[in-house]
mmCIF file of C-alpha atoms in Angstrom:
data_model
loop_
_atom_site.group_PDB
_atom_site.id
_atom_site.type_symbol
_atom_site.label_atom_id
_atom_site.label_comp_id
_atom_site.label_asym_id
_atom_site.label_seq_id
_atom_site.Cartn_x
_atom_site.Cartn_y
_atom_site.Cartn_z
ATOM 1 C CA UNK A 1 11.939 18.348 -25.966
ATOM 2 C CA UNK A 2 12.805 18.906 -29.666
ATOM 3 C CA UNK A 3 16.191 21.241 -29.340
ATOM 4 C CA UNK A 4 18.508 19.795 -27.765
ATOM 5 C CA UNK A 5 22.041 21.849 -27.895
ATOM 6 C CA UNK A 6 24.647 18.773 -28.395
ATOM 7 C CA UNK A 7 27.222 20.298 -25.935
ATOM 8 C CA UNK A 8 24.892 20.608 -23.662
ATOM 9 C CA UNK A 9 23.239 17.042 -24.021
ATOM 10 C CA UNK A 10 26.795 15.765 -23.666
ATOM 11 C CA UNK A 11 27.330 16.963 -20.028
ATOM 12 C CA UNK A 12 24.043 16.066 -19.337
ATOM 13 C CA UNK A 13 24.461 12.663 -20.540
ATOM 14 C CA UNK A 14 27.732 12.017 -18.546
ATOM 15 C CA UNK A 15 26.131 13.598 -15.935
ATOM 16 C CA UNK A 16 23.394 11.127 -15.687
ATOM 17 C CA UNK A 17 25.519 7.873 -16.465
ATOM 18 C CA UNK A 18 27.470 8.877 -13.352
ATOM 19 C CA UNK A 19 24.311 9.130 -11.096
ATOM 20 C CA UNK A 20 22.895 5.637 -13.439
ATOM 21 C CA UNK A 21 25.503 3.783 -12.072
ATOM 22 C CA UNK A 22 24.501 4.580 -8.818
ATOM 23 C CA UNK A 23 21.121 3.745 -9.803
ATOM 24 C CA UNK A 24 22.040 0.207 -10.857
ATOM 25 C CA UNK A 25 23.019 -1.168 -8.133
ATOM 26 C CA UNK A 26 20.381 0.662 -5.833
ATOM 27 C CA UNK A 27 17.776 -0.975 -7.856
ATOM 28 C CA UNK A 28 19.291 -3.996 -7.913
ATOM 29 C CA UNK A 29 19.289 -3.941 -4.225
ATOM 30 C CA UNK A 30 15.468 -2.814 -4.169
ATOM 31 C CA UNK A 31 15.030 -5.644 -6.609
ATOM 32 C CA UNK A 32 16.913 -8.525 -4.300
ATOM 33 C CA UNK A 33 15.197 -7.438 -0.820
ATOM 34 C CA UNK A 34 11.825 -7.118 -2.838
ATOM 35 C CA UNK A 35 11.446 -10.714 -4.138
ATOM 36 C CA UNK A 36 13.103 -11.402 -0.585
ATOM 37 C CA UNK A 37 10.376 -9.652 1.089
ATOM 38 C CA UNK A 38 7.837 -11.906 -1.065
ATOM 39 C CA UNK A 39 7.277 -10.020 -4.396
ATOM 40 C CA UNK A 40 7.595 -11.093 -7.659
ATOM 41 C CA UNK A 41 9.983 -10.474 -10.354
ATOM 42 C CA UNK A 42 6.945 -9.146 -12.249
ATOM 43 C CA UNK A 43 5.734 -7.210 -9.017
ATOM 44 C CA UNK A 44 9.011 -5.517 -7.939
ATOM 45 C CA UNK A 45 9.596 -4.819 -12.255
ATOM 46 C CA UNK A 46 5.919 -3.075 -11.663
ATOM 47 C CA UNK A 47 7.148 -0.838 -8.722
ATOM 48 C CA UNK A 48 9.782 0.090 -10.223
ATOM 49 C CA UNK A 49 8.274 0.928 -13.545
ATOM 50 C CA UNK A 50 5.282 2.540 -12.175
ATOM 51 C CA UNK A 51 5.938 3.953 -8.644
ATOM 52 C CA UNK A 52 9.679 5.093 -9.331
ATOM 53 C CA UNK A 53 10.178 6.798 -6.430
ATOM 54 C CA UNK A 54 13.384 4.839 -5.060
ATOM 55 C CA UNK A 55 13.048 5.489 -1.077
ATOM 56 C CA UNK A 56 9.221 4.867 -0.804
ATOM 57 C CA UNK A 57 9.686 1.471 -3.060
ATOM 58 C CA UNK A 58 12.072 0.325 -0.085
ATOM 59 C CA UNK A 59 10.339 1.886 2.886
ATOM 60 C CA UNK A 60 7.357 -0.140 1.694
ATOM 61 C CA UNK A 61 9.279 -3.440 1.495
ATOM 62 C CA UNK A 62 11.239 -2.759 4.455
ATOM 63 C CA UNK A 63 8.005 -2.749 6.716
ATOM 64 C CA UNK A 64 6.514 -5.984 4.939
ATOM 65 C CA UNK A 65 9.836 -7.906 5.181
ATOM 66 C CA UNK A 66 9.535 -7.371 8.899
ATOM 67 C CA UNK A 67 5.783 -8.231 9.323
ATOM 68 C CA UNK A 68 4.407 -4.988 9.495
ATOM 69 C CA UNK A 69 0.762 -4.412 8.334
ATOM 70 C CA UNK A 70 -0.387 -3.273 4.631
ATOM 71 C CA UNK A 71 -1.757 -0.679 5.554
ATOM 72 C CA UNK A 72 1.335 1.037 7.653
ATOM 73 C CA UNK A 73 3.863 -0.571 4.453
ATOM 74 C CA UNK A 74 1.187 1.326 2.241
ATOM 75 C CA UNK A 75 0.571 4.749 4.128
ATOM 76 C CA UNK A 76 4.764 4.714 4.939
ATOM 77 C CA UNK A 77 5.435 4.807 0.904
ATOM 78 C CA UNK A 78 3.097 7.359 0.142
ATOM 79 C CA UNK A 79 4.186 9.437 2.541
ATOM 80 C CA UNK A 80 7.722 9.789 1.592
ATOM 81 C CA UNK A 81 6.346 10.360 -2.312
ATOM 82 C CA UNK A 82 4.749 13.682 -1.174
ATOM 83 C CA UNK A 83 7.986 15.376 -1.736
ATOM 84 C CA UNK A 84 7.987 14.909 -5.124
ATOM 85 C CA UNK A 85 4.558 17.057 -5.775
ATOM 86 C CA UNK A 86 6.369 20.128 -3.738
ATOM 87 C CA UNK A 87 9.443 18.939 -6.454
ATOM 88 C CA UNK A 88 6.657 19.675 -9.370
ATOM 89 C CA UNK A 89 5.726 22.640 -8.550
ATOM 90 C CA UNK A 90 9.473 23.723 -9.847
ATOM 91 C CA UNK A 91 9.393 21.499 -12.352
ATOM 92 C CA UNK A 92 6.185 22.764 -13.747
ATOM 93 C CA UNK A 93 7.787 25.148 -16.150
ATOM 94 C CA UNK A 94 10.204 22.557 -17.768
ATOM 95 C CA UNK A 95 7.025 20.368 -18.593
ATOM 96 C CA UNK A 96 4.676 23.577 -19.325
ATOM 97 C CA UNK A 97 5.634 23.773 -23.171
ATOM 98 C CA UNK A 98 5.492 20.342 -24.583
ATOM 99 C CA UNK A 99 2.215 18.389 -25.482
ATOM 100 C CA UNK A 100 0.159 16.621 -22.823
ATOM 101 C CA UNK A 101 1.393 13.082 -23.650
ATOM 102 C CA UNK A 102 4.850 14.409 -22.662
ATOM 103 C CA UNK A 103 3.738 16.423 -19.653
ATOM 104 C CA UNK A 104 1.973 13.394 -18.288
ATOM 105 C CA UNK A 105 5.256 11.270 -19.208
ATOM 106 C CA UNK A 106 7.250 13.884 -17.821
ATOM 107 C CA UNK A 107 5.572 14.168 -14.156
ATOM 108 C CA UNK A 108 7.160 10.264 -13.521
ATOM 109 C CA UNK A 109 10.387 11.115 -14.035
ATOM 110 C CA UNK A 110 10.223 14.220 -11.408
ATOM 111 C CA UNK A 111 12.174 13.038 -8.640
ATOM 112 C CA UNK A 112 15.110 14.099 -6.438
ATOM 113 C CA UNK A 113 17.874 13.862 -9.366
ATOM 114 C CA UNK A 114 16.680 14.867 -11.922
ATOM 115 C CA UNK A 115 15.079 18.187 -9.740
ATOM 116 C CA UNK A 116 18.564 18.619 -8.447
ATOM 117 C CA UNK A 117 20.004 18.558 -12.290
ATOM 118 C CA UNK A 118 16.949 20.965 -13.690
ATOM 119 C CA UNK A 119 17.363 23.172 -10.838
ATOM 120 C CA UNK A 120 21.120 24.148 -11.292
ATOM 121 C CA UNK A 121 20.495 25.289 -14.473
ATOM 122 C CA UNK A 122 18.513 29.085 -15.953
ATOM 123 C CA UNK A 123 18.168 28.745 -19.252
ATOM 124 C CA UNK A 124 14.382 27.562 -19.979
ATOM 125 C CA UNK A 125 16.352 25.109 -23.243
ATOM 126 C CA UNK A 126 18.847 23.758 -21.302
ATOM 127 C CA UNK A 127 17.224 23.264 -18.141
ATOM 128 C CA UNK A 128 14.676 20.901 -20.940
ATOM 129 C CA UNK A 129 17.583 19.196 -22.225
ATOM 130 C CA UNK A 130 18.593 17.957 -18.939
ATOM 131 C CA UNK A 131 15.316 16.996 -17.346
ATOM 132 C CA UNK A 132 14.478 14.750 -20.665
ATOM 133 C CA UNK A 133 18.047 13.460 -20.670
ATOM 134 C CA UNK A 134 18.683 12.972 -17.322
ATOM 135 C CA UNK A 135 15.481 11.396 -16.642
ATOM 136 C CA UNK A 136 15.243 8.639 -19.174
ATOM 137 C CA UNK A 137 18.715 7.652 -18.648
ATOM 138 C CA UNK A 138 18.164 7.197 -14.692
ATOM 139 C CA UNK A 139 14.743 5.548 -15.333
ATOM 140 C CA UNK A 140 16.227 3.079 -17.355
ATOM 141 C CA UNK A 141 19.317 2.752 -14.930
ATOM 142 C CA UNK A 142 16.718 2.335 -11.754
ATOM 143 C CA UNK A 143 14.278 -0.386 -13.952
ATOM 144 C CA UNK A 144 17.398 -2.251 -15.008
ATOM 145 C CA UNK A 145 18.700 -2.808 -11.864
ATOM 146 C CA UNK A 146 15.328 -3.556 -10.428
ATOM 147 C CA UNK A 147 15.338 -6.123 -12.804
ATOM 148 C CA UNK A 148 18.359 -7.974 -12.770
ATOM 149 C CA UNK A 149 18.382 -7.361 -8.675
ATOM 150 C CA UNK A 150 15.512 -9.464 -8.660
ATOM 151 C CA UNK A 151 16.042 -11.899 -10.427
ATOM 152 C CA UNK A 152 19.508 -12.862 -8.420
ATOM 153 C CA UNK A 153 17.160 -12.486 -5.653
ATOM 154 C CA UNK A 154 15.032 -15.547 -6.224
ATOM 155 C CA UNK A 155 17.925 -17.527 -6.035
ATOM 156 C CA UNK A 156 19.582 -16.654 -2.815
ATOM 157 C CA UNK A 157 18.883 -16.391 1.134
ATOM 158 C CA UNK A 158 19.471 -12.727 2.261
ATOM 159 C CA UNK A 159 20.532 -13.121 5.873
ATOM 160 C CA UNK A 160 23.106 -15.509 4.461
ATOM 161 C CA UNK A 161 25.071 -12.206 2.438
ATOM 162 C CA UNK A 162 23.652 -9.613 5.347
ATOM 163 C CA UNK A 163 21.167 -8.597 3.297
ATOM 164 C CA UNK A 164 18.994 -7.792 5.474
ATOM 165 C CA UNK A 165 21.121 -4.927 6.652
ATOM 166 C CA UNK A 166 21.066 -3.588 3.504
ATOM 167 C CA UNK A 167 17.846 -1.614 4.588
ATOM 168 C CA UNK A 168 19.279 0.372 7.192
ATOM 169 C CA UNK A 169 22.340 1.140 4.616
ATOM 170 C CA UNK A 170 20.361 2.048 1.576
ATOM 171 C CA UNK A 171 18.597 4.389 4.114
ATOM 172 C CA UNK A 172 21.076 5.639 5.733
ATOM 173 C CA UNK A 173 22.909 6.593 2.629
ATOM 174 C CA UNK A 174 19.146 8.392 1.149
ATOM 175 C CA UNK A 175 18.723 10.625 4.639
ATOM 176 C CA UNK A 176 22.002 11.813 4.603
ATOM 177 C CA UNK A 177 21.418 15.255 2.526
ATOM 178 C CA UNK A 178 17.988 15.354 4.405
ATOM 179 C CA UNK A 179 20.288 16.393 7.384
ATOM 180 C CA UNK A 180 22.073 19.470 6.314
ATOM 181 C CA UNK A 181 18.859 21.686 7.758
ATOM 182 C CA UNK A 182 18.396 21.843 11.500
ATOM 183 C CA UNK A 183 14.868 21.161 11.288
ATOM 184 C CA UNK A 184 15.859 18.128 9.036
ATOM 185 C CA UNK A 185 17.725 16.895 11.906
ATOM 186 C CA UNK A 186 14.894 17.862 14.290
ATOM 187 C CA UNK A 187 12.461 15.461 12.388
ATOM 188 C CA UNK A 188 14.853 12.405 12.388
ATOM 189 C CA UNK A 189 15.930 12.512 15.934
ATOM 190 C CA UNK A 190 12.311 12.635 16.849
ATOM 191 C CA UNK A 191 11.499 9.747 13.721
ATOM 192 C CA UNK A 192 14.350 7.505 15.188
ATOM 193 C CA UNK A 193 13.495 7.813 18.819
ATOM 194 C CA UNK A 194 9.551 7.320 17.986
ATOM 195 C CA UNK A 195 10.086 4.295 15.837
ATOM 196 C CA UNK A 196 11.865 2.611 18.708
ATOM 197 C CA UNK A 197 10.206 3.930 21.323
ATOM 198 C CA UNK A 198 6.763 2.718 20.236
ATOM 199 C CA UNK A 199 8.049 -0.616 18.257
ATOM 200 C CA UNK A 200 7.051 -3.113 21.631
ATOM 201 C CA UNK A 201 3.662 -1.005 21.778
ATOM 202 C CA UNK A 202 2.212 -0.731 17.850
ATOM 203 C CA UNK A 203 1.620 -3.472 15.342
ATOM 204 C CA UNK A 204 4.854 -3.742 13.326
ATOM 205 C CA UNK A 205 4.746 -0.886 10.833
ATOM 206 C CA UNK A 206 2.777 1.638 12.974
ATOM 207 C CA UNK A 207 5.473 3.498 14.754
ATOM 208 C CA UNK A 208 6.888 4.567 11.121
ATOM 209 C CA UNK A 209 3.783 6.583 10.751
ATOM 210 C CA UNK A 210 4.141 8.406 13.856
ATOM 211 C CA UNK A 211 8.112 8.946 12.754
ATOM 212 C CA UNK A 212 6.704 10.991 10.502
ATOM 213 C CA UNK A 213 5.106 13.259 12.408
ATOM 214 C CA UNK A 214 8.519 14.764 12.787
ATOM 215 C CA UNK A 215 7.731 16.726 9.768
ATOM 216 C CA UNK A 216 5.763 19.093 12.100
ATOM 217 C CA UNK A 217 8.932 20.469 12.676
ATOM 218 C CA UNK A 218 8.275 22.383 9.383
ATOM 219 C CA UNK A 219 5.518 24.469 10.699
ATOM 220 C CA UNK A 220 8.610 26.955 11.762
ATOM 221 C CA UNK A 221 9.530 28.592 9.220
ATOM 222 C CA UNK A 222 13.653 28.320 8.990
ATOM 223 C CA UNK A 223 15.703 31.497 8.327
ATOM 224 C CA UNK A 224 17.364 30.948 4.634
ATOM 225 C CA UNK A 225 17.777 27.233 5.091
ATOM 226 C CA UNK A 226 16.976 25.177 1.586
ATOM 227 C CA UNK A 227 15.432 22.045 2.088
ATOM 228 C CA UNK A 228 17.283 19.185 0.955
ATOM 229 C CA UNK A 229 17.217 16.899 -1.735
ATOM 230 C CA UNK A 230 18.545 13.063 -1.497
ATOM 231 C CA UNK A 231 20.770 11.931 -4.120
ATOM 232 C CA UNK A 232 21.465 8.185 -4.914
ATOM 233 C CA UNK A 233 18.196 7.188 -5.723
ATOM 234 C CA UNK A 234 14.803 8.054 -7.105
ATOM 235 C CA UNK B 1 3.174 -8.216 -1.384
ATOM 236 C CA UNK B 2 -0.226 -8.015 -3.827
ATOM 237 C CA UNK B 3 -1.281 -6.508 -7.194
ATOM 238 C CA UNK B 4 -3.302 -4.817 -5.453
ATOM 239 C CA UNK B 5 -0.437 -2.831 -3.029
ATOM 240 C CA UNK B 6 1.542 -2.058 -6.136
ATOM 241 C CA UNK B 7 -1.221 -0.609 -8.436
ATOM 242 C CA UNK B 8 -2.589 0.976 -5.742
ATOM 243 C CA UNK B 9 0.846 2.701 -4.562
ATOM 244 C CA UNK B 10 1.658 3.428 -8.250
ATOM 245 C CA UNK B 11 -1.580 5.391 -8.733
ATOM 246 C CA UNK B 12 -1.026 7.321 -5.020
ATOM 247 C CA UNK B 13 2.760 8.114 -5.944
ATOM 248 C CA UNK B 14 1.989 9.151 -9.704
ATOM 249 C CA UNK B 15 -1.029 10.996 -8.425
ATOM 250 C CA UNK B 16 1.441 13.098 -6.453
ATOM 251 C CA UNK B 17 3.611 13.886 -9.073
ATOM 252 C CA UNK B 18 0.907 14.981 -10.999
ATOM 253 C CA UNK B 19 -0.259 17.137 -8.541
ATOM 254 C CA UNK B 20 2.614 19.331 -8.710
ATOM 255 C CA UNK B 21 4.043 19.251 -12.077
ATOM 256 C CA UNK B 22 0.527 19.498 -13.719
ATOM 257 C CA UNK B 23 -2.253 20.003 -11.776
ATOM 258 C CA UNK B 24 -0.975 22.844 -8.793
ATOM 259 C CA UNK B 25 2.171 23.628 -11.901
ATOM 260 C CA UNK B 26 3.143 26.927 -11.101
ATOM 261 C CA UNK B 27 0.502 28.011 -9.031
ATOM 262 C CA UNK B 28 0.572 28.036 -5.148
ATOM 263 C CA UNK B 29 1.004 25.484 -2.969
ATOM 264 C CA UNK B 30 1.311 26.929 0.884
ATOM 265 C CA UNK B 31 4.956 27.212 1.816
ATOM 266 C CA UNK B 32 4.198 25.698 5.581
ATOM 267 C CA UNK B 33 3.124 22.876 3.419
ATOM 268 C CA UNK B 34 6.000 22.638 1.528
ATOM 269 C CA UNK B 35 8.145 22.430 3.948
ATOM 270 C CA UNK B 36 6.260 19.968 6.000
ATOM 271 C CA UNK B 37 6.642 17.551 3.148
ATOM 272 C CA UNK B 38 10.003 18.076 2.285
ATOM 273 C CA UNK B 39 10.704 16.992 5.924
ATOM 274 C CA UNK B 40 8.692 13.431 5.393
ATOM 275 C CA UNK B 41 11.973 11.710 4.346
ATOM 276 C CA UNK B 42 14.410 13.075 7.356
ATOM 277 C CA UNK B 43 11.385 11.516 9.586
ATOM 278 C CA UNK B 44 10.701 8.618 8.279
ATOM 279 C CA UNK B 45 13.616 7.368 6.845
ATOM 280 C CA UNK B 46 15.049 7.702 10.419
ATOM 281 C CA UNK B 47 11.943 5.848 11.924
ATOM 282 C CA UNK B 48 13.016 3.067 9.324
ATOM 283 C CA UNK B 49 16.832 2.768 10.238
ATOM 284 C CA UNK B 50 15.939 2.534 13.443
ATOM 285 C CA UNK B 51 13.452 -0.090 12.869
ATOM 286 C CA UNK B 52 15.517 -2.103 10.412
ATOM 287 C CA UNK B 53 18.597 -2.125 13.152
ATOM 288 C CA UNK B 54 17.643 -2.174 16.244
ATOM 289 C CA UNK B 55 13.958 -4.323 16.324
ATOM 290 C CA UNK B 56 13.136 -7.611 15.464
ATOM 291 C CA UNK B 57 8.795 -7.608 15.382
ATOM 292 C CA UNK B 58 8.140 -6.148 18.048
ATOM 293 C CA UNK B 59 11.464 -6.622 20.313
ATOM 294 C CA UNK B 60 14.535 -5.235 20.360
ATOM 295 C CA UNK B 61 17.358 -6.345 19.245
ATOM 296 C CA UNK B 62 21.380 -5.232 18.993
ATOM 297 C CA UNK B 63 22.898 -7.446 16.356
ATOM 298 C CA UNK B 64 25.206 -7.287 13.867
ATOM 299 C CA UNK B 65 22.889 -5.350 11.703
ATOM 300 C CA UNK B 66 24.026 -2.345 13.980
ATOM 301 C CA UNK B 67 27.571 -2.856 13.352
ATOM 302 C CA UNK B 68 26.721 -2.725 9.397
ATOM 303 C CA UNK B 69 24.850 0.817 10.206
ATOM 304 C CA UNK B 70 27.877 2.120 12.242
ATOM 305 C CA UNK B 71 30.047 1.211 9.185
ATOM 306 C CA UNK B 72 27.572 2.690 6.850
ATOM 307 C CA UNK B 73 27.372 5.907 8.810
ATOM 308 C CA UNK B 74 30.915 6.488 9.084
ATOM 309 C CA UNK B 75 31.408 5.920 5.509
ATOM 310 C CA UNK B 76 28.131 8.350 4.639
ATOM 311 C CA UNK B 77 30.115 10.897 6.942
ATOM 312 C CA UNK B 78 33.390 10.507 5.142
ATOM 313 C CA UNK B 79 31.252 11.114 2.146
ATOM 314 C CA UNK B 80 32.356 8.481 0.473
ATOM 315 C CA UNK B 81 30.840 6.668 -2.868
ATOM 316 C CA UNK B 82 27.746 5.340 -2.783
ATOM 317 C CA UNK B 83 28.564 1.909 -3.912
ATOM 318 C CA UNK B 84 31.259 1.808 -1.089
ATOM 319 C CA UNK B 85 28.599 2.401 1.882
ATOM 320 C CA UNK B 86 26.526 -0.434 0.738
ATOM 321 C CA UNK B 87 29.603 -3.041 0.298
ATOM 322 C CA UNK B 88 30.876 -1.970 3.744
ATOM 323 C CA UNK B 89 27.882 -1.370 5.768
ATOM 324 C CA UNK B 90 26.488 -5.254 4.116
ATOM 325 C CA UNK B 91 29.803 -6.549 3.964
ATOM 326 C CA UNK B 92 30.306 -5.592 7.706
ATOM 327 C CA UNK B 93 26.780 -7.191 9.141
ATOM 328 C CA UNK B 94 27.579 -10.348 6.672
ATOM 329 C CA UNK B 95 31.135 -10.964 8.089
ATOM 330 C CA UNK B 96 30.143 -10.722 11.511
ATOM 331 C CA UNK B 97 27.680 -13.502 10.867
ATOM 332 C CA UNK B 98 29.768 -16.057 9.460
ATOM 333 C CA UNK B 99 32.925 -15.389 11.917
ATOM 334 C CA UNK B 100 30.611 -14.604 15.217
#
């Protein structure tokens, strides 16, 4: 964290201001269909600040805003956050050199982007530079839209601007890299068809949980497939 | 939504960073698991499109939400901006609504 290279800094910081803006408006959108969903300002400020992890912040409000129960909203969220511990793991070395106050600071901001940035870099400095730049710039971007998202949202009706369609977009925009794999479009063939499938039979939230199941299709290992990493949001 | 949900999800989520970055770092974490979790969003996410466009509780329903996801998909195909997908794809269901 303490030598930063300034040419390198640069390109990560118009790197990051390009995936911020991005950011910005996804937050704000999080922040409208949060308060929409019944949150507070000061609650959807708190996810956003503390849970930063953009699709499980909407999954969760998704399934409250259409009656589903806590528990599925809750176990939905944490679910899709499990990726960022296997994200760690190569993250692990950029944090392993600075104190534990940054290290413990550092494990928020490890999240699809700023993975993706670290990753396409080898040298131990610059890969530093970009995970420190990169991820205060797109926290900041993500709380500030949050923010002024919901505050516009306590002041309008969502179904009134479509809205409420905005979940399906902002989701369908965050699974598209998750399809490049095979198996990735394995597990969201069988997620779609499950979630519908069981929607008249479940409490409203439940099927979600058995989408997930679809991540059994990982059991196989794939021949020299990557997994994917989303990119428009935490 | 409670204080309760949010601190509670910002611990679990946190918690899971932690686990790899600092707690597992660089030592092993099985591959089979991995992989499995790196699938979670292709799952779900899909469970939740589906969901969000085509149920209403627990019916189903083909409004003009689904003509904002067909929008929204062609325009994720065409790889086109972010900001673009959300303005059509919302722009779409919310035009349909006032002129339908």
């Amino acid at each position: 964290m303490h030598h930063f290279r300034a040419p390198d800094a640069r390109r990560f910081i118009s790197a990051s201001l390009m995936i911020g803006i991005a950011f910005v408006i996804f937050g704000a959108s999080f922040g409208v269909l949060s308060v929409s969903a019944g949150a507070s300002v000061a609650q959807s400020c708190a996810m956003s600040l503390l849970v930063f992890t953009g699709a499980s912040q909407m999954s969760a409000v998704s399934v409250l805003a259409s009656g589903g129960t806590v528990a599925s909203a809750f176990g939905g969220a944490v679910l899709l956050s499990g990726r960022n511990a296997v994200y760690g793991l190569a993250m692990s070395p950029v944090l392993k050199q600075g104190s534990l106050a940054s290290r413990l600071l550092g494990a928020q901001w490890v999240i699809d982007e700023t993975t993706a940035i670290v990753s396409a870099e080898t040298d131990p400095t610059t890969r530093r530079t970009g995970f420190w730049i990169s991820g205060a710039i797109l926290y900041a971007s993500w709380n500030i839209g949050t923010l002024l998202g919901a505050l516009v949202g306590t002041s309008i009706n969502p179904s009134d601007f479509g809205l409420d369609a905005a979940f399906p977009v902002m989701f369908t925009a965050m699974i598209a890299p998750h399809l490049r794999t095979s198996a990735g479009r394995k597990a969201a063939l069988f997620g779609a068809v499950a979630a519908v499938a069981l929607a008249p039979f479940m409490p409203i939230g439940l099927p979600i949980l058995v989408s997930a199941l679809g991540m059994l299709f990982g059991m196989k290992p794939t021949s020299s497939e990557q997994p994917a990493m989303t990119d428009g949001a935490p | 939504m409670t204080w309760t949900f949010v601190l509670a999800l910002s611990a679990c989520a946190y918690g899971l960073k932690l686990l790899g970055a600092v707690i597992i770092g660089q030592r092993e974490m099985p591959l089979v698991m991995q992989r499995c979790l790196l699938l979670i969003p292709a799952a779900l996410l899909a469970g939740l499109i589906a969901k969000d466009t085509f149920t209403t509780g627990q019916s189903y329903a083909i409004d003009a939400r689904a003509a904002g996801l067909a929008v929204a998909v062609l325009a994720t195909w065409r790889q086109l901006p972010f900001v673009v997908v959300i303005v059509a794809g919302v722009g779409t269901t919310a035009l349909i609504r006032v002129f339908v």
